[in-house]
């Protein structure tokens, strides 16, 4: 059973909704330790001085911000603590906006919000109002002395909260080189490209996709642990360079049409939440 990682309340107007926050993701990563090749001895990293090579104990290490080459401003924990935002257990909603106005690039990490004891009615009211108005909430949240910009969204029976990037953290498209500006596709090419997209279209099923590399690494580790011989996989062939875009589109569409038909679920009309 998941445990809440934070508790507080959502505030909008004069209404407070006590909530609990849960992780939406349990990350699956593979961690490796560094070992000495000759005997498998665990390698430990030491913090040393770049000038004399001496090991430096933790109580002798301070934070420094480089202002010019090899010149630092020393910043103490007291300096940082004096600037910390005032601790708060309230998620203060500042605006309600249309979800399509937010580029997904702003979203960073998401959490579930559930009502705390006695807050189910107020929680359901907020959830229903956001669904009815087709709006999501933009709010500020302070966790571990850091202020976050967040978006609260209705998702079925639950509210979710997504940590967002601030605007000055987003790289502008104008800073990216070589983005096309005045190129227009030919009508015939566009028609075939649309047919190709439609032929490959399906309803999104997240369970269909897997981290194949992670699964192969786990399988390889298990085989090694059991003493099995590992056979290297042949390198994947590089795809041929596309010379004629039209020919490539037509060949792709023809290949799909030759595949045996598979039963696809009927699409349901999307209902606004």
C-alpha positions as a printed Julia matrix, in Angstrom:
273×3 Matrix{Float64}:
   0.0     0.0     0.0
   1.55    3.34   -0.99
   2.3     5.78    1.78
   1.71    9.54    1.44
   4.92   11.54    0.96
   3.36   14.87    1.97
   0.15   16.18    3.46
  -1.4    19.61    3.55
  -4.34   21.35    1.92
  -5.42   22.92   -1.35
  -6.64   26.49   -0.99
  -8.92   28.23   -3.5
 -10.88   31.28   -2.45
 -11.95   30.68    1.14
 -12.17   26.91    0.64
  -9.51   24.56    2.02
  -9.32   20.93    0.97
  -7.07   18.76    3.18
  -5.14   16.33    0.97
  -2.41   13.69    0.97
   0.17   13.37   -1.79
   1.38   10.08   -3.27
   3.97    9.15   -5.85
   2.55    8.21   -9.24
   5.71    6.41  -10.34
   7.95    3.72   -8.89
  11.09    4.0   -10.96
  12.79    0.81  -12.03
  16.5     1.34  -12.47
  19.51   -0.95  -12.45
  22.39    0.13  -10.23
  25.96   -1.08  -10.54
  28.83   -0.84   -8.04
  32.4    -0.25   -9.12
  34.71   -3.21   -8.35
  38.42   -3.88   -8.72
  38.75   -6.15  -11.74
  41.36   -8.46  -10.19
  39.45   -9.52   -7.05
  36.02   -7.83   -7.06
  36.91   -5.49   -4.19
  34.39   -2.63   -3.83
  35.71    0.75   -4.94
  34.93    3.77   -2.75
  35.35    7.35   -3.88
  37.2     9.83   -1.68
  36.89   13.62   -1.66
  40.35   15.05   -2.22
  41.89   18.48   -2.71
  42.66   19.27   -6.36
  45.91   21.02   -5.36
  47.68   18.72   -2.89
  45.65   15.51   -3.28
  44.9    15.29    0.45
  41.6    13.71    1.51
  39.2    16.31    2.94
  36.75   15.31    5.72
  33.1    16.31    5.3
  33.17   18.83    8.16
  35.89   20.77    6.3
  33.93   21.09    3.05
  31.95   24.25    2.25
  29.87   25.32   -0.74
  31.45   27.67   -3.27
  30.01   29.41   -6.34
  32.54   30.08   -9.12
  32.35   33.76  -10.16
  35.44   33.64  -12.41
  38.11   31.01  -13.14
  39.38   29.66   -9.78
  37.58   32.44   -7.83
  34.7    31.39   -5.59
  32.15   33.0    -3.32
  31.72   30.82   -0.22
  28.06   30.27    0.7
  27.16   28.84    4.11
  24.09   26.8     5.0
  23.0    29.72    7.19
  23.08   31.98    4.13
  20.79   29.62    2.26
  18.48   29.04    5.22
  17.87   32.78    5.54
  16.53   32.84    1.97
  14.36   29.73    2.17
  10.68   30.34    1.38
   8.46   30.3     4.44
   7.37   26.74    5.17
   3.74   26.15    4.31
   1.4    23.17    4.22
  -0.93   24.89    1.79
  -1.07   24.55   -2.0
  -2.36   27.96   -3.01
  -4.21   28.01   -6.32
  -3.42   31.2    -8.22
  -5.23   30.65  -11.54
  -7.49   28.23  -13.37
  -6.46   27.81  -17.02
  -7.37   25.69  -20.03
  -5.19   22.58  -20.19
  -4.49   23.02  -23.92
  -2.79   26.34  -23.11
   0.08   24.49  -21.37
   2.79   22.92  -23.48
   3.56   19.44  -22.04
   7.24   20.44  -22.07
   6.53   22.35  -18.84
   5.59   19.2   -16.89
   8.33   17.52  -14.85
   7.0    15.04  -12.27
   3.5    14.05  -11.18
   1.78   12.95   -7.97
  -1.66   11.73   -6.91
  -3.69   13.83   -4.47
  -6.3    12.15   -2.29
  -8.65   13.7     0.28
  -7.61   13.56    3.89
 -10.07   12.52    6.59
 -13.35   14.39    6.35
 -12.41   16.16    3.11
 -14.04   13.85    0.56
 -16.97   16.23   -0.13
 -14.79   19.32   -0.67
 -12.33   17.26   -2.72
 -15.1    15.91   -4.97
 -16.52   19.42   -5.36
 -13.18   20.79   -6.6
 -12.65   17.79   -8.88
 -16.14   18.11  -10.4
 -15.86   21.89  -10.83
 -12.58   21.51  -12.71
 -14.07   18.83  -14.96
 -17.18   20.88  -15.62
 -15.21   24.03  -16.46
 -12.52   22.04  -18.34
  -9.86   23.92  -16.37
  -6.74   22.96  -14.47
  -5.28   24.84  -11.53
  -1.92   26.58  -11.41
  -0.57   26.7    -7.85
   2.55   27.22   -5.75
   3.85   24.48   -3.45
   6.76   24.46   -0.99
   8.47   21.12   -0.36
  11.81   20.78    1.44
  12.31   24.55    1.54
  11.94   24.86   -2.22
   9.12   26.59   -4.02
   7.57   24.76   -6.99
   5.18   25.8    -9.7
   2.51   23.11  -10.09
  -0.52   22.16  -12.15
  -3.45   20.34  -10.52
  -5.5    18.32  -13.01
  -8.59   16.11  -12.79
  -7.93   12.5   -13.82
 -10.96   10.27  -13.47
 -11.78   10.0    -9.75
  -8.52   11.64   -8.7
  -6.73   14.95   -8.72
  -3.12   14.85   -9.86
  -0.42   17.41   -9.19
   2.43   17.96  -11.63
   5.6    19.85  -10.74
   6.28   22.31  -13.56
   9.35   24.06  -14.92
   9.38   27.83  -14.63
   9.31   29.77  -17.89
  12.97   30.85  -17.66
  14.01   27.17  -17.44
  12.51   26.33  -20.84
  14.8    26.52  -23.87
  13.18   28.61  -26.57
  12.59   27.04  -29.99
  14.18   30.18  -31.42
  17.5    29.04  -29.92
  17.46   25.76  -31.85
  19.37   25.8   -35.12
  18.15   24.41  -38.44
  14.42   24.29  -37.68
  12.57   24.58  -41.04
  10.83   27.89  -41.67
   9.59   28.21  -45.27
   9.38   24.59  -46.45
   5.93   23.34  -47.48
   5.31   19.64  -48.31
   3.97   18.75  -51.73
   0.26   17.93  -51.67
   0.69   14.35  -52.98
   3.45   13.61  -50.46
   1.32   15.03  -47.66
  -1.69   12.91  -48.63
   0.35    9.7   -48.58
   2.06   10.71  -45.32
  -1.38   11.23  -43.74
  -2.49    7.79  -44.99
   0.65    6.27  -43.47
  -0.01    7.97  -40.13
  -3.64    6.8   -40.14
  -2.57    3.24  -41.01
  -0.28    3.19  -37.98
  -2.82    4.83  -35.66
  -4.19    3.05  -32.58
  -5.61    3.84  -29.17
  -2.87    4.5   -26.63
  -2.21    1.46  -24.43
   0.7     2.15  -22.04
   1.03   -1.56  -21.16
   2.05   -2.23  -24.76
   5.42   -0.54  -24.32
   8.31   -1.92  -22.27
  11.84   -0.9   -21.37
  13.33   -3.63  -23.54
  16.93   -2.68  -22.74
  16.33   -2.97  -18.96
  14.62   -6.35  -19.43
  17.57   -7.64  -21.46
  20.07   -6.38  -18.87
  18.19   -8.16  -16.05
  18.03  -11.36  -18.12
  21.75  -11.15  -18.84
  22.57  -10.6   -15.15
  20.42  -13.58  -14.13
  22.14  -15.78  -16.72
  25.57  -14.71  -15.51
  24.57  -15.33  -11.89
  23.61  -18.88  -12.89
  26.92  -19.37  -14.68
  25.5   -19.43  -18.2
  27.52  -18.42  -21.24
  26.51  -15.07  -22.69
  26.39  -14.82  -26.49
  26.82  -11.34  -27.93
  23.96  -10.18  -30.1
  24.76   -9.21  -33.69
  24.79   -5.49  -34.36
  21.6    -4.12  -35.85
  21.81   -3.21  -39.49
  21.78    0.47  -40.26
  18.72    1.64  -42.16
  19.25    2.57  -45.75
  19.56    6.26  -46.5
  16.31    7.66  -47.87
  16.97    9.17  -51.28
  13.46    9.53  -52.7
  10.95   10.68  -50.06
   7.94    9.88  -52.23
   9.2     6.37  -52.99
   9.82    5.74  -49.28
   6.29    6.86  -48.37
   4.69    4.69  -51.04
   6.81    1.66  -50.07
   5.92    2.11  -46.38
   2.21    2.32  -47.14
   2.36   -0.71  -49.46
   4.18   -2.76  -46.79
   1.48   -1.99  -44.22
  -1.3    -2.94  -46.63
   0.35   -6.34  -47.18
   0.37   -7.14  -43.45
  -2.41   -9.48  -42.25
  -5.25   -7.48  -40.71
  -5.46   -7.42  -36.94
  -8.6    -6.83  -34.95
  -8.58   -3.33  -33.6
 -10.94   -2.19  -30.87
 -13.58    0.22  -31.96
 -12.76    3.76  -31.06
 -14.93    5.33  -28.46
 -15.9     8.93  -28.8
 -13.77   10.99  -26.48
 -15.68   12.56  -23.65
 -14.49   15.83  -22.19
 -13.39   15.57  -18.61
